[in-house]
Amino acid sequence: MTHVHNDPAAFKDQILRGFAAAYPAHVERVEGASGFVRAGGPGEGKVSLLIGGGSGHYPSYNGVVGTGFADAAVLGDLFASPSAEQVYRIGRAADGGAGVVLSFGNYAGDRLNFAVAADRLRADGIDTRIVFVTDDIASGPAEEPEKRRGIAGTFTVYKIGGAAAEAGLDLDGVERVMRAANAATFSFGVAFDGCTMPGADAPLFHVEPGQMDFGLGIHGEPGISSAPWMPASELAAQLVERVLAERPEGVSGRAAVLLNGLGATKYEELFVLFGDVAALLADAGVELVAPEVGELVTSLDMAGCSLSVTWLDEELETFWTAPADTPAFKRGNAVATQRTRPVRREVPEDDAAAAEEASEASVAAAAVARRAVAALHATVEEHKEQLGQLDAVAGDGDHGIGMSRGATAATEAAEATQGGVQTVLSAAGAAFGDRAGGTSGILWGVLLDGVGQGLGNTEPVTTARAVEAVRSAVQKLQTFSKAEPGDKTMLDALFPFVDALEAEVRGGAALGPAWRAAAEVAVRAADETAALTPRIGRARPLAERSVGTPDPGAVSLGMIVSAVGVVLDDLRPAS
Amino acid sequence: MTHVHNDPAAFKDQILRGFAAAYPAHVERVEGASGFVRAGGPGEGKVSLLIGGGSGHYPSYNGVVGTGFADAAVLGDLFASPSAEQVYRIGRAADGGAGVVLSFGNYAGDRLNFAVAADRLRADGIDTRIVFVTDDIASGPAEEPEKRRGIAGTFTVYKIGGAAAEAGLDLDGVERVMRAANAATFSFGVAFDGCTMPGADAPLFHVEPGQMDFGLGIHGEPGISSAPWMPASELAAQLVERVLAERPEGVSGRAAVLLNGLGATKYEELFVLFGDVAALLADAGVELVAPEVGELVTSLDMAGCSLSVTWLDEELETFWTAPADTPAFKRGNAVATQRTRPVRREVPEDDAAAAEEASEASVAAAAVARRAVAALHATVEEHKEQLGQLDAVAGDGDHGIGMSRGATAATEAAEATQGGVQTVLSAAGAAFGDRAGGTSGILWGVLLDGVGQGLGNTEPVTTARAVEAVRSAVQKLQTFSKAEPGDKTMLDALFPFVDALEAEVRGGAALGPAWRAAAEVAVRAADETAALTPRIGRARPLAERSVGTPDPGAVSLGMIVSAVGVVLDDLRPAS
């Protein structure tokens, strides 16, 4: 139960405020952004490590900003990815001129938002690398590590990366070391009960009383097996056996070991378990190097724990045992790097497009675009409750709220922005992505911006170019998201939509009728996501998990393209 | 809910084992004892700080053993005082030749056990001081700080004391600084829900859902007021107002501030609350010095938090901000003190008494003493369930189990020990105190040992000397416990018993009949403790708290003296 909060919608901002008040000697809030850099700003000529993800996992991520660890952290709403805009802003503030590594656990929303932010940072001339962590062996097969989620092993990978950057390695070096650390890190967890979001009166998910759910994710993603309660010694054997089964060939046997508590599983329980774990690891010839027992990656008040093992070579061991000084984790005698580069607070105005003289046709299209965004907004508001209820079946029930937040911001931005259709749609997309957050936010942000870029501010708006703009935006989305058909995301409605749109136009239909016909296809495709086995769900009895409901992202996409179709007859394409 | 354990009876020992495995670079387990000293042993010529209490409060106490903080920690069973024997053993191991400060929160069981241990350490030539912490303003009036319990403010007092010892202050100096720190520390807490002991399927106590219980203690001791849920900003105002109300005159305004989570109230909630707390403190002109937000003194998975403020002068601030390096708390760059004195592992045999040739009469009395201890044991076993049920009404239900553990050990020790009645009863008392733990353990330990010392090994065992031995043991108990009649402890049955015994003997009765008459008085006095308002209870609706049940310690005392009376006719006193 989360008892302490004010307005649940302001929870994340109030976490940031309180954290900044507690640790001014360690961190500095980046003004107007959801995150922190080290107090004093980035080190000149030093690679910076920016870590982040949803909030609710303290001390991850802001708790480990400091000497020898992260240079900066960015936080999204509870369990939701930070927006690309926020990652970008903190990334700029964190850069010391030697480039930035963005690192995070492998979740769809984070992958998308950090990828978009990396593109923007690179466009600003900041060399940016991405290392996502895939330590959770329960979430994918060994042969497909990129399908594995990041859980408590993220802590070790970030620690090692932060120490490598502190030691003066260049960007290639830090990236290489972090990839090596990730490849050497294996975690396996168990859950006993779920956590409760602020303001909610029931947990986000449940584990059956008297049961343990192995491999259950830190946001309640489904586990791989359930078992009745067992004593700590048997639990230790289960965790150790699973993690050691993936011990790579040729490793030295020296390992960084974490026994992580998720929030309500307390230190005393962790030490009882660690006594058994340490004995089993010693029996298996593992030498523990500076192990940690405690709360490193939490999930509010979730009950459960995980074992992480990072197999160390000489280089990884040096960085794992190196000094660190952060609010929540300190080791040895850390000496702060000299800071000489001021924090870059301002985000440059992207006036290239705005400066262009928009053509009359593009300004006319921009007016239609504003009405399309307004139609999107009205539809989202109308179906907000329904989308929330759909999402509550398999998710955390905030899809309606997130879409509403994004659509409201997009409408305001579109109304406030003058110029051609690209300028207006890009502004709407940026606002949507930043305010909605999470996966839906970035998908809609990229989609709106992508369509705008496809249409441009000067060229004539033809039916063919409109279709091409949608297609290129969808391709951009696929590139960022790496989503495949059947992944049960909004793309499962979007791909059939754009195929149908192209086919209709190729068959001679005008844009409006073609769009409306394609929208019907999208709505049907959204319904069909109910028949798919969910790849990401929440902890429920295993038997219930494949009885799908439609994906709320796909459903809202169907609704929105249907609503937008109504205004497109006014576009009056040039040919 | 405590999910991870093996045998709940072995929980504490398994915590110790796991902790030792996790942090060998920081701590060293004192062989055969329930605690730790710093790795490498005590510093030659340095004052040592030994802290302790019941387990279940990690990182208190073992988590903060290390450079700049505690030199050693001793742990009792969950929420139960460590035995005097354990405190004594760890105290010997921790001494570096410059004396030891024993520090703990102000609870009856800890007061007793640490006082007895201090006497033994002093008898070994180790200068020993006691500083108990009284920061909880909800548990007693400002004019009677010695009635106030120790909660999260213990952390600040120990930190400051540890730094003072590290800085080389002598024993007087460290004691003085710690007393000043305690006098400057004020805490106020709120609870949202109780914690569950390992193996139990229901919490030890409850807070009504939707309620907040202000001032509720970390073991569920009753609070001072309940209120419906309120937002974090209002909660912050309540905590700040109460703590600032006790701001001493003339303080500088600079303060060490802790916002402590009890276990299930997580970091995100604490930061939200701290944002409001910090703003209110700033408004009141308080300057925060190195504040801490997190879990410092926990109660397993209890939900709740507390605010602690320590008003700093220059000296206290120096020690509060000084470096520290412990498993769970680190600050700045701590340089370990050189260790040159080996850990004293052996406890000296107390053979003064054993070496004495016991008189025939004393050896005969020793045989009766063995049968008395056996009668005590049989009575405890017979009523174990009943005592547990009685204790569960207002306590944690372990009185029967604890007494059984102690009585079993006492019987074994009495059987295994040869010699006079002092030797046998002292051995029984030591075993009882060590194995029973908590308050009952030390009370019975002191009582058995005290009677033995009163009788001696050489002198004739007369009725008058027997009565005098009981009286002197009871006086010793009162000196240690500082208990007053009406405090609702076993002393409420013991005082009337010894008064009645003396009166009966003075009236000419023989020891056996006098004892049995006095036992009846003790049983009635035990029943009458039900009519008293409990001074220490558990969280229940306020209305129920004064509807007392008899104190289990008083009830078991009545039972035991009744049972022992049966064998005393065999004592055949010399006159």
PDB file of C-alpha atoms in Angstrom, chain A residues 1-6 11 14-15 17-19 21-23 56-58 192 212 229 231-233 235 263-269 271-276 278-279 291-293 295 298 300-301 303 330-335, chain B residues 1-6 11 14-15 17-19 21-23 56-58 192 212 229 231-233 235 263-269 271-276 278-279 291-293 295 298 300-301 303 330-335:
ATOM      1  CA  MET A   1       0.000   0.000   0.000  1.00  0.00           C
ATOM      2  CA  THR A   2       1.322   3.434  -0.900  1.00  0.00           C
ATOM      3  CA  HIS A   3       0.104   5.639   1.937  1.00  0.00           C
ATOM      4  CA  VAL A   4       2.053   8.869   1.519  1.00  0.00           C
ATOM      5  CA  HIS A   5       1.189  11.142  -1.370  1.00  0.00           C
ATOM      6  CA  ASN A   6      -0.543  14.358  -2.289  1.00  0.00           C
ATOM      7  CA  PHE A  11       3.729  12.031  -7.483  1.00  0.00           C
ATOM      8  CA  GLN A  14       7.108  15.644  -5.842  1.00  0.00           C
ATOM      9  CA  ILE A  15       9.628  12.795  -5.652  1.00  0.00           C
ATOM     10  CA  ARG A  17      11.414  17.958  -5.403  1.00  0.00           C
ATOM     11  CA  GLY A  18      12.013  16.024  -2.183  1.00  0.00           C
ATOM     12  CA  PHE A  19      15.072  14.253  -3.543  1.00  0.00           C
ATOM     13  CA  ALA A  21      15.986  18.991  -1.181  1.00  0.00           C
ATOM     14  CA  ALA A  22      17.622  15.986   0.505  1.00  0.00           C
ATOM     15  CA  TYR A  23      20.837  15.696  -1.506  1.00  0.00           C
ATOM     16  CA  GLY A  56       9.188   3.748  -8.415  1.00  0.00           C
ATOM     17  CA  HIS A  57      12.504   1.885  -8.408  1.00  0.00           C
ATOM     18  CA  TYR A  58      14.585   3.979  -5.966  1.00  0.00           C
ATOM     19  CA  PHE A 192       5.497 -12.839  -3.209  1.00  0.00           C
ATOM     20  CA  MET A 212       5.811 -17.756  -4.968  1.00  0.00           C
ATOM     21  CA  TRP A 229       5.775 -21.329  -0.260  1.00  0.00           C
ATOM     22  CA  PRO A 231      11.808 -22.323   3.088  1.00  0.00           C
ATOM     23  CA  ALA A 232      14.633 -19.887   2.403  1.00  0.00           C
ATOM     24  CA  SER A 233      17.129 -22.705   1.828  1.00  0.00           C
ATOM     25  CA  LEU A 235      14.344 -20.746  -2.450  1.00  0.00           C
ATOM     26  CA  GLY A 263      10.539  -3.163  -1.303  1.00  0.00           C
ATOM     27  CA  ALA A 264       8.521  -5.111   1.270  1.00  0.00           C
ATOM     28  CA  THR A 265      10.925  -8.065   1.498  1.00  0.00           C
ATOM     29  CA  LYS A 266      13.168  -6.746   4.197  1.00  0.00           C
ATOM     30  CA  TYR A 267      16.855  -6.844   4.996  1.00  0.00           C
ATOM     31  CA  GLU A 268      16.485  -9.525   7.665  1.00  0.00           C
ATOM     32  CA  GLU A 269      14.808 -11.847   5.155  1.00  0.00           C
ATOM     33  CA  PHE A 271      20.273 -11.861   4.999  1.00  0.00           C
ATOM     34  CA  VAL A 272      18.650 -15.168   5.937  1.00  0.00           C
ATOM     35  CA  LEU A 273      18.395 -15.981   2.229  1.00  0.00           C
ATOM     36  CA  PHE A 274      21.890 -14.692   1.492  1.00  0.00           C
ATOM     37  CA  GLY A 275      23.367 -17.059   4.071  1.00  0.00           C
ATOM     38  CA  ASP A 276      22.008 -19.942   2.023  1.00  0.00           C
ATOM     39  CA  ALA A 278      26.457 -17.611  -0.338  1.00  0.00           C
ATOM     40  CA  ALA A 279      26.976 -21.184   0.836  1.00  0.00           C
ATOM     41  CA  PRO A 291      28.510  -8.526  -2.768  1.00  0.00           C
ATOM     42  CA  GLU A 292      25.532  -6.322  -1.971  1.00  0.00           C
ATOM     43  CA  VAL A 293      22.426  -7.325  -0.039  1.00  0.00           C
ATOM     44  CA  GLU A 295      17.281  -2.635  -1.926  1.00  0.00           C
ATOM     45  CA  THR A 298      12.738  -1.681  -6.010  1.00  0.00           C
ATOM     46  CA  LEU A 300       7.384   0.498  -4.561  1.00  0.00           C
ATOM     47  CA  ASP A 301       6.215  -1.920  -1.860  1.00  0.00           C
ATOM     48  CA  ALA A 303       7.306  -8.203  -2.040  1.00  0.00           C
ATOM     49  CA  LYS A 330      28.905   4.628  -1.649  1.00  0.00           C
ATOM     50  CA  ARG A 331      32.050   2.581  -1.831  1.00  0.00           C
ATOM     51  CA  GLY A 332      35.570   3.320  -0.690  1.00  0.00           C
ATOM     52  CA  ASN A 333      37.057   6.785  -0.904  1.00  0.00           C
ATOM     53  CA  ALA A 334      35.654   8.483  -3.960  1.00  0.00           C
ATOM     54  CA  VAL A 335      37.338  11.632  -5.200  1.00  0.00           C
TER      55      VAL A 335
ATOM     56  CA  MET B   1       4.236 -10.273   5.528  1.00  0.00           C
ATOM     57  CA  THR B   2       7.611 -11.928   6.192  1.00  0.00           C
ATOM     58  CA  HIS B   3       7.929 -14.485   3.396  1.00  0.00           C
ATOM     59  CA  VAL B   4      11.560 -15.562   3.526  1.00  0.00           C
ATOM     60  CA  HIS B   5      12.703 -17.725   6.408  1.00  0.00           C
ATOM     61  CA  ASN B   6      13.677 -21.243   7.361  1.00  0.00           C
ATOM     62  CA  PHE B  11      15.737 -16.481  12.235  1.00  0.00           C
ATOM     63  CA  GLN B  14      20.508 -16.946  10.156  1.00  0.00           C
ATOM     64  CA  ILE B  15      20.450 -13.156   9.830  1.00  0.00           C
ATOM     65  CA  ARG B  17      25.192 -15.809   9.243  1.00  0.00           C
ATOM     66  CA  GLY B  18      24.044 -14.088   6.042  1.00  0.00           C
ATOM     67  CA  PHE B  19      25.244 -10.677   7.179  1.00  0.00           C
ATOM     68  CA  ALA B  21      28.854 -13.668   4.572  1.00  0.00           C
ATOM     69  CA  ALA B  22      27.913 -10.416   2.862  1.00  0.00           C
ATOM     70  CA  TYR B  23      30.274  -7.983   4.571  1.00  0.00           C
ATOM     71  CA  GLY B  56      14.306  -6.643  12.932  1.00  0.00           C
ATOM     72  CA  HIS B  57      15.498  -3.034  12.673  1.00  0.00           C
ATOM     73  CA  TYR B  58      18.225  -3.279   9.998  1.00  0.00           C
ATOM     74  CA  PHE B 192       0.009   3.018   8.669  1.00  0.00           C
ATOM     75  CA  MET B 212      -2.888   6.953  10.576  1.00  0.00           C
ATOM     76  CA  TRP B 229      -5.741   9.440   6.011  1.00  0.00           C
ATOM     77  CA  PRO B 231      -2.259  14.072   2.181  1.00  0.00           C
ATOM     78  CA  ALA B 232       1.528  14.171   2.511  1.00  0.00           C
ATOM     79  CA  SER B 233       1.534  17.942   2.947  1.00  0.00           C
ATOM     80  CA  LEU B 235       1.180  14.773   7.388  1.00  0.00           C
ATOM     81  CA  GLY B 263      10.031  -0.856   5.972  1.00  0.00           C
ATOM     82  CA  ALA B 264       7.017  -0.846   3.663  1.00  0.00           C
ATOM     83  CA  THR B 265       6.783   2.939   3.331  1.00  0.00           C
ATOM     84  CA  LYS B 266       9.074   3.367   0.393  1.00  0.00           C
ATOM     85  CA  TYR B 267      11.658   5.873  -0.739  1.00  0.00           C
ATOM     86  CA  GLU B 268       9.338   7.522  -3.263  1.00  0.00           C
ATOM     87  CA  GLU B 269       6.788   8.218  -0.528  1.00  0.00           C
ATOM     88  CA  PHE B 271      10.824  11.889  -0.877  1.00  0.00           C
ATOM     89  CA  VAL B 272       7.325  13.231  -1.541  1.00  0.00           C
ATOM     90  CA  LEU B 273       6.934  13.789   2.200  1.00  0.00           C
ATOM     91  CA  PHE B 274      10.442  15.189   2.571  1.00  0.00           C
ATOM     92  CA  GLY B 275       9.706  17.847  -0.063  1.00  0.00           C
ATOM     93  CA  ASP B 276       6.965  19.157   2.204  1.00  0.00           C
ATOM     94  CA  ALA B 278      12.021  20.471   4.072  1.00  0.00           C
ATOM     95  CA  ALA B 279       9.909  23.429   2.979  1.00  0.00           C
ATOM     96  CA  PRO B 291      19.831  15.188   5.991  1.00  0.00           C
ATOM     97  CA  GLU B 292      19.041  11.537   5.373  1.00  0.00           C
ATOM     98  CA  VAL B 293      15.900  10.139   3.769  1.00  0.00           C
ATOM     99  CA  GLU B 295      15.409   3.284   5.953  1.00  0.00           C
ATOM    100  CA  THR B 298      13.074  -0.314  10.399  1.00  0.00           C
ATOM    101  CA  LEU B 300      10.466  -5.566   9.384  1.00  0.00           C
ATOM    102  CA  ASP B 301       7.720  -4.645   6.876  1.00  0.00           C
ATOM    103  CA  ALA B 303       4.345   0.761   7.181  1.00  0.00           C
ATOM    104  CA  LYS B 330      28.824   5.643   4.356  1.00  0.00           C
ATOM    105  CA  ARG B 331      29.779   9.266   4.326  1.00  0.00           C
ATOM    106  CA  GLY B 332      32.764  11.036   2.825  1.00  0.00           C
ATOM    107  CA  ASN B 333      36.206   9.491   2.799  1.00  0.00           C
ATOM    108  CA  ALA B 334      36.602   7.396   5.904  1.00  0.00           C
ATOM    109  CA  VAL B 335      40.051   6.224   6.878  1.00  0.00           C
TER     110      VAL B 335
END
